[in-house]
């Protein structure tokens, strides 16, 4: 070993073990640096509870180096000592073959004086520094565990809670750090001798796997009737599978909460689930047994398959390949199915019984947060589920399935939750310079003075997330839901408290939306901390800047349903020039009246009528009534009987500006066009109309001729007018043009109009970067066309990759803006 050997000693004793590659037949002798060196590596990132220390131990042993590896409050520290050449090989390989769940966000290397150590050790944790390590997201069952799960000779054969260092629950079971068994909900189970041995053996693949368990010592499953009484079954999973096959609805407790499961190929069964769950129209996620089955249902690209099979195991949205296999009411009116693969041993055991695709939808009642407590599940779902497949491992942090789509080879979250949260997003603050140009430095104690204030950003109102910004790390919570529901708001409060505790985070200031009636805003104002209000669309663009570490100036295109504008109007399609923590509005969709308040987002005829009124002027009523009679002979109620009398009343209301605020919402324009094309009359769930419009366009080529639009400049503001497009749609409908063609043309028109406006602003300001964000960019046709059009003009295009473009990403943008503003003060 390395101990006190002289340099020559190494060559003679261990020269044959030096990993010097000499190609066959090579005649030159490669010189090897055998000087003994010692090196320290400080690592940050996801390095605890993921098998990182055994990995380093194996690597150091392979290169015959001495030293140690230990966890600390930053992450991990490694010291290695040995001949320089081997030490360099170690350093090169260190990041090359990390364990599946490990991620290194920062590695600092330092040379030390050799100590003459002779062996490599895994040292007990030291708590020397002031930061907490990253918490690891929950991970899908790994291939090694699956092999054991189905090996009759393995001691964990068919054990529904098999896991290892590379897989299993993490975030959902952690009460507090350090990540040690007593701090998880596995504390209730004492490991048997066998498990305990695995847990303490650095060579074992279950070394320090906190949820380690087996059938002798770990959690168990049981099957219960809606009454709560256990079903008399020795094989609860087999019985549940038989019930599912026969058409039953079974509530299945998973990692982050309960799912409702049923056969996805039987219309009557899916309809029954919809009736019982009061979940009108919203597409249901489908769990498929394997990738082959997924390929039969959807047209998957390589990135889709990679996302499906990833350790995060999200729901992947992908275009339907066949409408015939699954029941029509699984995802009515959608271009996509949302598919996922089994990610817990219980799922795998269910599918091992030969089941086909299953609907696996979060078992929350409409609008309520996720159901995750056993008593709560039995109470709330007694009328919905025919049976409950439960287990006795407590869920501490309820967490939804994540939803992603792939674009240009990358999985982009629409809902960021299980498998992703709470992994920090590392922000690159450019040059780490304050607005004064002052570059912050590291103080002598090694503490980072670039941290800036600790900021809690509380997000928006729907699809809420919160963000803790601590130095360069932005920790986004999982998707929390719609805060207007009291139960969800309580969940939001609890989630903030628990996340702050887990991250040992005490906010010094708070960032929120400008909307005075958002519950999150009111909460922020009650905290007694400095409050930074951030305009909604500015926060959207800032979320992209934060992800890409671009302080601007950038031209941002923010498109969504609604956000509180600084002029009292409801914004929703904005071109902003953003720089550090500031923005300036340079262009927007021309305002139109949103008559009917909240109903305007529900009943798509309202924005349609408003836009037709703008487009046709005083003659609009007969034309609109004719269209309604033609496209909507029987409108679902409401709005029943959309006759000229109703339209006259609407006209008067708009003219008098009674309950008809002005808006630049692109989401409402999508709603309007979906109505005009006869695709959607009521948004039963958010963006139903827009999704129907995207689905209608799916059969058309990716590039189609646009409809006319206008850009008008006045008072230094560019305004995009869609009235010409609306007129063109009405004319085309009179000529009996087909809805899919018009839907595709409308997408093209929006992409061109946005591009046009943003490029004009960029050209005038001399800005070469354009950032896209806002919920409308979850529409892949719009995203792809806008990006393509902009890139064709040679600009640099940025879009969200790690957080949702919708309101789920707002908290990150708020935190970014607040940091710049607070540093400027
Ligand atoms: Zn495993
Ligand atoms: Zn055991």
Short mmCIF file of N, CA, C and O in Angstrom, two decimals, residues 480-594:
data_model
loop_
_atom_site.label_atom_id
_atom_site.label_comp_id
_atom_site.label_asym_id
_atom_site.label_seq_id
_atom_site.Cartn_x
_atom_site.Cartn_y
_atom_site.Cartn_z
N UNK A 480 -47.97 21.66 -5.35
CA UNK A 480 -48.84 21.65 -4.18
C UNK A 480 -50.32 21.78 -4.53
O UNK A 480 -51.17 21.39 -3.76
N UNK A 481 -50.61 22.35 -5.69
CA UNK A 481 -52.01 22.36 -6.13
C UNK A 481 -52.65 23.74 -6.13
O UNK A 481 -51.97 24.76 -6.13
N UNK A 482 -53.97 23.73 -6.09
CA UNK A 482 -54.79 24.93 -6.26
C UNK A 482 -55.12 25.51 -4.88
O UNK A 482 -55.92 24.95 -4.13
N UNK A 483 -54.48 26.63 -4.56
CA UNK A 483 -54.59 27.17 -3.20
C UNK A 483 -55.96 27.72 -2.86
O UNK A 483 -56.23 28.03 -1.70
N UNK A 484 -56.83 27.89 -3.86
CA UNK A 484 -58.15 28.44 -3.53
C UNK A 484 -58.98 27.43 -2.74
O UNK A 484 -59.98 27.78 -2.14
N UNK A 485 -58.53 26.16 -2.75
CA UNK A 485 -59.22 25.17 -1.92
C UNK A 485 -58.64 25.22 -0.51
O UNK A 485 -57.42 25.10 -0.35
N UNK A 486 -59.49 25.37 0.50
CA UNK A 486 -58.97 25.53 1.86
C UNK A 486 -58.04 24.40 2.28
O UNK A 486 -57.01 24.63 2.90
N UNK A 487 -58.40 23.17 1.89
CA UNK A 487 -57.59 22.03 2.30
C UNK A 487 -56.20 22.11 1.65
O UNK A 487 -55.19 21.79 2.27
N UNK A 488 -56.17 22.56 0.40
CA UNK A 488 -54.88 22.68 -0.28
C UNK A 488 -54.06 23.81 0.33
O UNK A 488 -52.84 23.72 0.43
N UNK A 489 -54.73 24.87 0.74
CA UNK A 489 -53.99 25.97 1.36
C UNK A 489 -53.35 25.50 2.67
O UNK A 489 -52.20 25.83 2.97
N UNK A 490 -54.07 24.70 3.43
CA UNK A 490 -53.46 24.15 4.66
C UNK A 490 -52.27 23.27 4.31
O UNK A 490 -51.24 23.29 4.99
N UNK A 491 -52.43 22.50 3.24
CA UNK A 491 -51.34 21.64 2.76
C UNK A 491 -50.12 22.49 2.39
O UNK A 491 -48.98 22.14 2.69
N UNK A 492 -50.37 23.63 1.75
CA UNK A 492 -49.32 24.57 1.35
C UNK A 492 -48.56 25.08 2.58
O UNK A 492 -47.33 25.08 2.63
N UNK A 493 -49.31 25.45 3.63
CA UNK A 493 -48.67 25.94 4.86
C UNK A 493 -47.80 24.86 5.49
O UNK A 493 -46.66 25.11 5.91
N UNK A 494 -48.35 23.64 5.52
CA UNK A 494 -47.62 22.53 6.11
C UNK A 494 -46.36 22.22 5.30
O UNK A 494 -45.30 21.98 5.84
N UNK A 495 -46.52 22.28 3.98
CA UNK A 495 -45.39 21.95 3.10
C UNK A 495 -44.26 22.96 3.29
O UNK A 495 -43.09 22.58 3.32
N UNK A 496 -44.59 24.24 3.44
CA UNK A 496 -43.56 25.26 3.64
C UNK A 496 -42.82 24.98 4.95
O UNK A 496 -41.59 24.97 5.01
N UNK A 497 -43.61 24.72 5.98
CA UNK A 497 -43.02 24.49 7.30
C UNK A 497 -42.07 23.28 7.25
O UNK A 497 -40.94 23.34 7.74
N UNK A 498 -42.54 22.20 6.61
CA UNK A 498 -41.74 20.98 6.60
C UNK A 498 -40.51 21.11 5.71
O UNK A 498 -39.46 20.57 6.03
N UNK A 499 -40.65 21.83 4.60
CA UNK A 499 -39.50 21.98 3.71
C UNK A 499 -38.44 22.87 4.37
O UNK A 499 -37.24 22.59 4.29
N UNK A 500 -38.89 23.94 5.03
CA UNK A 500 -37.94 24.82 5.72
C UNK A 500 -37.20 24.06 6.81
O UNK A 500 -36.00 24.21 6.99
N UNK A 501 -37.93 23.21 7.50
CA UNK A 501 -37.30 22.43 8.57
C UNK A 501 -36.27 21.46 7.98
O UNK A 501 -35.15 21.37 8.45
N UNK A 502 -36.67 20.79 6.92
CA UNK A 502 -35.79 19.81 6.30
C UNK A 502 -34.50 20.47 5.80
O UNK A 502 -33.43 19.90 5.87
N UNK A 503 -34.64 21.69 5.28
CA UNK A 503 -33.48 22.36 4.70
C UNK A 503 -32.82 23.30 5.71
O UNK A 503 -31.92 24.05 5.35
N UNK A 504 -33.28 23.26 6.95
CA UNK A 504 -32.77 24.13 7.99
C UNK A 504 -32.74 25.58 7.49
O UNK A 504 -31.72 26.26 7.55
N UNK A 505 -33.86 26.01 6.99
CA UNK A 505 -33.93 27.26 6.26
C UNK A 505 -34.83 28.24 6.99
O UNK A 505 -35.99 27.95 7.28
N UNK A 506 -34.29 29.40 7.33
CA UNK A 506 -35.10 30.46 7.91
C UNK A 506 -35.08 31.63 6.94
O UNK A 506 -34.03 32.22 6.70
N UNK A 507 -36.22 31.92 6.33
CA UNK A 507 -36.20 32.97 5.31
C UNK A 507 -35.89 34.34 5.91
O UNK A 507 -36.29 34.63 7.04
N UNK A 508 -35.15 35.12 5.13
CA UNK A 508 -34.88 36.50 5.53
C UNK A 508 -35.77 37.48 4.78
O UNK A 508 -35.94 38.62 5.18
N UNK A 509 -36.28 37.03 3.66
CA UNK A 509 -37.26 37.84 2.94
C UNK A 509 -38.15 36.92 2.13
O UNK A 509 -37.85 35.73 1.97
N UNK A 510 -39.23 37.50 1.63
CA UNK A 510 -40.22 36.66 0.97
C UNK A 510 -40.63 37.32 -0.34
O UNK A 510 -40.76 38.54 -0.43
N UNK A 511 -40.77 36.50 -1.37
CA UNK A 511 -41.18 36.99 -2.68
C UNK A 511 -42.54 36.41 -3.03
O UNK A 511 -42.82 35.25 -2.72
N UNK A 512 -43.38 37.23 -3.67
CA UNK A 512 -44.73 36.77 -3.99
C UNK A 512 -45.24 37.46 -5.24
O UNK A 512 -44.62 38.38 -5.75
N UNK A 513 -46.40 37.02 -5.70
CA UNK A 513 -47.05 37.63 -6.84
C UNK A 513 -47.60 39.00 -6.42
O UNK A 513 -47.78 39.27 -5.24
N UNK A 514 -47.88 39.84 -7.43
CA UNK A 514 -48.45 41.16 -7.12
C UNK A 514 -49.94 41.09 -6.84
O UNK A 514 -50.52 42.02 -6.31
N UNK A 515 -50.57 39.97 -7.21
CA UNK A 515 -52.03 39.89 -7.05
C UNK A 515 -52.42 40.01 -5.58
O UNK A 515 -52.07 39.14 -4.77
N UNK A 516 -53.15 41.07 -5.21
CA UNK A 516 -53.41 41.28 -3.78
C UNK A 516 -54.33 40.23 -3.18
O UNK A 516 -54.36 40.05 -1.97
N UNK A 517 -55.09 39.53 -4.04
CA UNK A 517 -56.04 38.56 -3.47
C UNK A 517 -55.53 37.12 -3.52
O UNK A 517 -56.22 36.22 -3.03
N UNK A 518 -54.37 36.89 -4.09
CA UNK A 518 -53.82 35.54 -4.02
C UNK A 518 -53.56 35.19 -2.56
O UNK A 518 -53.00 35.99 -1.80
N UNK A 519 -53.96 34.00 -2.16
CA UNK A 519 -53.77 33.60 -0.76
C UNK A 519 -52.29 33.53 -0.41
O UNK A 519 -51.88 33.85 0.70
N UNK A 520 -51.47 33.13 -1.38
CA UNK A 520 -50.03 33.05 -1.13
C UNK A 520 -49.46 34.44 -0.89
O UNK A 520 -48.57 34.63 -0.06
N UNK A 521 -49.98 35.44 -1.61
CA UNK A 521 -49.51 36.82 -1.43
C UNK A 521 -49.87 37.31 -0.02
O UNK A 521 -49.06 37.90 0.68
N UNK A 522 -51.11 37.02 0.35
CA UNK A 522 -51.53 37.45 1.70
C UNK A 522 -50.70 36.77 2.78
O UNK A 522 -50.33 37.37 3.78
N UNK A 523 -50.42 35.50 2.55
CA UNK A 523 -49.58 34.76 3.49
C UNK A 523 -48.21 35.43 3.58
O UNK A 523 -47.69 35.66 4.68
N UNK A 524 -47.64 35.78 2.43
CA UNK A 524 -46.31 36.40 2.40
C UNK A 524 -46.32 37.69 3.20
O UNK A 524 -45.38 38.00 3.94
N UNK A 525 -47.41 38.46 3.06
CA UNK A 525 -47.46 39.75 3.74
C UNK A 525 -47.60 39.61 5.25
O UNK A 525 -47.28 40.54 5.99
N UNK A 526 -48.07 38.46 5.68
CA UNK A 526 -48.25 38.27 7.13
C UNK A 526 -46.98 37.80 7.83
O UNK A 526 -46.95 37.71 9.05
N UNK A 527 -45.94 37.47 7.08
CA UNK A 527 -44.77 36.86 7.71
C UNK A 527 -43.90 37.84 8.49
O UNK A 527 -43.04 37.45 9.26
N UNK A 528 -44.11 39.15 8.24
CA UNK A 528 -43.31 40.14 8.95
C UNK A 528 -41.89 40.25 8.41
O UNK A 528 -40.98 40.70 9.10
N UNK A 529 -41.68 39.80 7.18
CA UNK A 529 -40.36 39.89 6.55
C UNK A 529 -40.44 40.90 5.41
O UNK A 529 -41.53 41.23 4.95
N UNK A 530 -39.28 41.39 4.95
CA UNK A 530 -39.32 42.23 3.75
C UNK A 530 -39.98 41.46 2.60
O UNK A 530 -39.64 40.31 2.37
N UNK A 531 -40.92 42.11 1.93
CA UNK A 531 -41.67 41.44 0.86
C UNK A 531 -41.26 42.03 -0.49
O UNK A 531 -41.19 43.24 -0.66
N UNK A 532 -40.96 41.16 -1.43
CA UNK A 532 -40.70 41.60 -2.80
C UNK A 532 -41.84 41.10 -3.67
O UNK A 532 -42.03 39.89 -3.82
N UNK A 533 -42.64 42.03 -4.20
CA UNK A 533 -43.74 41.65 -5.09
C UNK A 533 -43.21 41.53 -6.51
O UNK A 533 -42.48 42.41 -6.97
N UNK A 534 -43.54 40.45 -7.17
CA UNK A 534 -43.01 40.22 -8.52
C UNK A 534 -44.19 40.02 -9.48
O UNK A 534 -45.06 39.17 -9.23
N UNK A 535 -44.19 40.82 -10.54
CA UNK A 535 -45.27 40.69 -11.52
C UNK A 535 -45.25 39.27 -12.12
O UNK A 535 -44.19 38.71 -12.40
N UNK A 536 -46.46 38.75 -12.30
CA UNK A 536 -46.65 37.35 -12.70
C UNK A 536 -45.83 36.95 -13.93
O UNK A 536 -45.09 35.97 -13.91
N UNK A 537 -45.94 37.72 -15.01
CA UNK A 537 -45.27 37.32 -16.26
C UNK A 537 -43.78 37.58 -16.20
O UNK A 537 -42.99 36.88 -16.84
N UNK A 538 -43.42 38.59 -15.41
CA UNK A 538 -42.00 38.81 -15.16
C UNK A 538 -41.40 37.58 -14.47
O UNK A 538 -40.32 37.11 -14.83
N UNK A 539 -42.15 37.05 -13.49
CA UNK A 539 -41.67 35.86 -12.79
C UNK A 539 -41.52 34.68 -13.74
O UNK A 539 -40.57 33.89 -13.64
N UNK A 540 -42.47 34.56 -14.69
CA UNK A 540 -42.34 33.47 -15.68
C UNK A 540 -41.01 33.58 -16.44
O UNK A 540 -40.26 32.62 -16.55
N UNK A 541 -40.74 34.77 -16.97
CA UNK A 541 -39.51 34.95 -17.75
C UNK A 541 -38.28 34.79 -16.84
O UNK A 541 -37.28 34.17 -17.21
N UNK A 542 -38.40 35.30 -15.62
CA UNK A 542 -37.28 35.18 -14.67
C UNK A 542 -36.98 33.71 -14.36
O UNK A 542 -35.82 33.35 -14.11
N UNK A 543 -38.00 32.86 -14.40
CA UNK A 543 -37.74 31.43 -14.13
C UNK A 543 -36.83 30.85 -15.21
O UNK A 543 -35.99 30.00 -14.93
N UNK A 544 -36.98 31.33 -16.44
CA UNK A 544 -36.11 30.87 -17.52
C UNK A 544 -34.70 31.45 -17.33
O UNK A 544 -33.69 30.75 -17.47
N UNK A 545 -34.64 32.74 -16.99
CA UNK A 545 -33.33 33.37 -16.78
C UNK A 545 -32.59 32.66 -15.66
O UNK A 545 -31.38 32.42 -15.74
N UNK A 546 -33.34 32.30 -14.60
CA UNK A 546 -32.72 31.61 -13.46
C UNK A 546 -32.16 30.27 -13.91
O UNK A 546 -31.02 29.92 -13.60
N UNK A 547 -32.96 29.52 -14.65
CA UNK A 547 -32.50 28.20 -15.10
C UNK A 547 -31.25 28.28 -15.96
O UNK A 547 -30.38 27.42 -15.89
N UNK A 548 -31.18 29.29 -16.80
CA UNK A 548 -30.06 29.39 -17.74
C UNK A 548 -28.94 30.28 -17.21
O UNK A 548 -27.93 30.48 -17.89
N UNK A 549 -29.15 30.88 -16.02
CA UNK A 549 -28.13 31.75 -15.47
C UNK A 549 -27.88 32.97 -16.34
O UNK A 549 -26.74 33.41 -16.48
N UNK A 550 -28.93 33.50 -16.92
CA UNK A 550 -28.80 34.65 -17.81
C UNK A 550 -29.44 35.87 -17.14
O UNK A 550 -30.65 35.92 -16.95
N UNK A 551 -28.61 36.82 -16.76
CA UNK A 551 -29.13 38.00 -16.05
C UNK A 551 -29.73 39.03 -17.00
O UNK A 551 -30.24 40.04 -16.58
N UNK A 552 -29.67 38.76 -18.28
CA UNK A 552 -30.26 39.66 -19.24
C UNK A 552 -29.25 40.67 -19.75
O UNK A 552 -28.07 40.58 -19.44
N UNK A 553 -29.70 41.61 -20.55
CA UNK A 553 -31.11 41.75 -20.92
C UNK A 553 -31.56 40.67 -21.89
O UNK A 553 -30.82 40.30 -22.78
N UNK A 554 -32.77 40.17 -21.67
CA UNK A 554 -33.39 39.25 -22.61
C UNK A 554 -34.76 39.83 -22.97
O UNK A 554 -35.33 40.61 -22.22
N UNK A 555 -35.25 39.44 -24.14
CA UNK A 555 -36.64 39.73 -24.48
C UNK A 555 -37.42 38.49 -24.08
O UNK A 555 -37.08 37.38 -24.48
N UNK A 556 -38.44 38.69 -23.25
CA UNK A 556 -39.22 37.54 -22.79
C UNK A 556 -40.59 37.52 -23.45
O UNK A 556 -41.23 38.57 -23.59
N UNK A 557 -41.03 36.33 -23.83
CA UNK A 557 -42.40 36.17 -24.31
C UNK A 557 -43.12 35.31 -23.28
O UNK A 557 -42.79 34.14 -23.11
N UNK A 558 -44.06 35.93 -22.54
CA UNK A 558 -44.77 35.20 -21.49
C UNK A 558 -46.23 35.07 -21.89
O UNK A 558 -46.91 36.07 -22.09
N UNK A 559 -46.70 33.85 -22.03
CA UNK A 559 -48.08 33.62 -22.48
C UNK A 559 -48.77 32.65 -21.55
O UNK A 559 -48.29 31.54 -21.33
N UNK A 560 -49.92 33.06 -21.03
CA UNK A 560 -50.68 32.13 -20.20
C UNK A 560 -52.13 32.57 -20.10
O UNK A 560 -52.61 33.33 -20.94
N UNK A 561 -52.82 32.07 -19.08
CA UNK A 561 -54.23 32.38 -18.91
C UNK A 561 -54.42 33.76 -18.34
O UNK A 561 -54.86 34.68 -19.03
N UNK A 562 -54.02 33.94 -17.09
CA UNK A 562 -54.20 35.24 -16.46
C UNK A 562 -53.11 35.51 -15.45
O UNK A 562 -52.61 34.61 -14.78
N UNK A 563 -52.76 36.79 -15.36
CA UNK A 563 -51.84 37.24 -14.34
C UNK A 563 -52.12 38.71 -14.07
O UNK A 563 -52.57 39.43 -14.96
N UNK A 564 -51.84 39.12 -12.86
CA UNK A 564 -52.16 40.48 -12.44
C UNK A 564 -51.18 41.46 -13.07
O UNK A 564 -49.97 41.36 -12.86
N UNK A 565 -51.72 42.40 -13.86
CA UNK A 565 -50.87 43.37 -14.53
C UNK A 565 -50.65 44.61 -13.70
O UNK A 565 -51.38 44.87 -12.74
N UNK A 566 -49.62 45.37 -14.04
CA UNK A 566 -49.33 46.57 -13.25
C UNK A 566 -50.25 47.73 -13.61
O UNK A 566 -50.21 48.77 -12.97
N UNK A 567 -51.07 47.56 -14.66
CA UNK A 567 -51.99 48.62 -15.04
C UNK A 567 -53.44 48.30 -14.69
O UNK A 567 -54.36 48.94 -15.17
N UNK A 568 -53.64 47.27 -13.88
CA UNK A 568 -54.99 46.91 -13.47
C UNK A 568 -55.67 45.95 -14.43
O UNK A 568 -56.70 45.38 -14.11
N UNK A 569 -55.09 45.76 -15.62
CA UNK A 569 -55.67 44.80 -16.57
C UNK A 569 -55.17 43.40 -16.23
O UNK A 569 -54.24 43.24 -15.45
N UNK A 570 -55.83 42.40 -16.84
CA UNK A 570 -55.40 41.02 -16.64
C UNK A 570 -54.46 40.67 -17.78
O UNK A 570 -54.89 40.58 -18.92
N UNK A 571 -53.19 40.54 -17.47
CA UNK A 571 -52.20 40.25 -18.51
C UNK A 571 -52.19 38.77 -18.86
O UNK A 571 -52.61 37.93 -18.07
N UNK A 572 -51.65 38.48 -20.04
CA UNK A 572 -51.61 37.05 -20.41
C UNK A 572 -50.87 36.77 -21.69
O UNK A 572 -50.78 35.63 -22.12
N UNK A 573 -50.35 37.82 -22.35
CA UNK A 573 -49.53 37.59 -23.52
C UNK A 573 -48.63 38.80 -23.65
O UNK A 573 -49.01 39.83 -24.20
N UNK A 574 -47.43 38.69 -23.10
CA UNK A 574 -46.59 39.87 -22.87
C UNK A 574 -45.21 39.69 -23.46
O UNK A 574 -44.62 38.62 -23.36
N UNK A 575 -44.72 40.75 -24.05
CA UNK A 575 -43.32 40.76 -24.46
C UNK A 575 -42.61 41.75 -23.54
O UNK A 575 -42.94 42.94 -23.51
N UNK A 576 -41.69 41.22 -22.75
CA UNK A 576 -41.03 42.03 -21.72
C UNK A 576 -39.54 42.07 -21.98
O UNK A 576 -38.96 41.08 -22.41
N UNK A 577 -38.93 43.21 -21.69
CA UNK A 577 -37.48 43.26 -21.69
C UNK A 577 -37.05 43.11 -20.23
O UNK A 577 -37.45 43.90 -19.38
N UNK A 578 -36.29 42.07 -19.95
CA UNK A 578 -35.93 41.77 -18.56
C UNK A 578 -34.42 41.89 -18.38
O UNK A 578 -33.65 41.37 -19.19
N UNK A 579 -34.05 42.54 -17.30
CA UNK A 579 -32.64 42.67 -16.98
C UNK A 579 -32.48 42.54 -15.47
O UNK A 579 -33.13 43.28 -14.72
N UNK A 580 -31.66 41.60 -15.04
CA UNK A 580 -31.49 41.34 -13.61
C UNK A 580 -32.86 41.24 -12.93
O UNK A 580 -33.63 40.37 -13.27
N UNK A 581 -33.18 42.13 -11.99
CA UNK A 581 -34.46 42.01 -11.30
C UNK A 581 -35.55 42.91 -11.83
O UNK A 581 -36.59 43.07 -11.20
N UNK A 582 -35.32 43.52 -12.98
CA UNK A 582 -36.30 44.48 -13.49
C UNK A 582 -36.88 44.06 -14.83
O UNK A 582 -36.29 43.26 -15.53
N UNK A 583 -38.02 44.67 -15.15
CA UNK A 583 -38.58 44.41 -16.47
C UNK A 583 -39.28 45.64 -16.98
O UNK A 583 -39.64 46.55 -16.23
N UNK A 584 -39.48 45.63 -18.29
CA UNK A 584 -40.21 46.70 -18.94
C UNK A 584 -41.11 46.01 -19.97
O UNK A 584 -40.67 45.11 -20.68
N UNK A 585 -42.34 46.44 -20.04
CA UNK A 585 -43.27 45.82 -20.99
C UNK A 585 -43.14 46.51 -22.33
O UNK A 585 -43.25 47.74 -22.40
N UNK A 586 -42.90 45.77 -23.37
CA UNK A 586 -42.68 46.38 -24.69
C UNK A 586 -43.75 46.04 -25.70
O UNK A 586 -43.92 46.74 -26.68
N UNK A 587 -44.43 44.93 -25.51
CA UNK A 587 -45.49 44.55 -26.45
C UNK A 587 -46.47 43.65 -25.72
O UNK A 587 -46.12 43.01 -24.72
N UNK A 588 -47.68 43.62 -26.21
CA UNK A 588 -48.65 42.67 -25.65
C UNK A 588 -49.78 42.43 -26.63
O UNK A 588 -49.94 43.18 -27.61
N UNK A 589 -50.54 41.40 -26.36
CA UNK A 589 -51.74 41.13 -27.13
C UNK A 589 -52.71 42.27 -26.86
O UNK A 589 -52.89 42.68 -25.70
N UNK A 590 -53.33 42.82 -27.93
CA UNK A 590 -54.27 43.93 -27.73
C UNK A 590 -55.37 43.49 -26.77
O UNK A 590 -55.86 42.36 -26.84
N UNK A 591 -55.72 44.39 -25.87
CA UNK A 591 -56.74 44.05 -24.86
C UNK A 591 -58.08 43.75 -25.49
O UNK A 591 -58.46 44.34 -26.50
N UNK A 592 -58.78 42.83 -24.86
CA UNK A 592 -60.20 42.63 -25.18
C UNK A 592 -60.93 42.38 -23.87
O UNK A 592 -60.30 42.01 -22.87
N UNK A 593 -62.25 42.64 -23.85
CA UNK A 593 -62.96 42.55 -22.56
C UNK A 593 -63.29 41.11 -22.20
O UNK A 593 -63.73 40.32 -23.05
N UNK A 594 -63.08 40.78 -20.97
CA UNK A 594 -63.34 39.44 -20.45
C UNK A 594 -64.65 39.51 -19.65
O UNK A 594 -64.61 39.68 -18.44
#
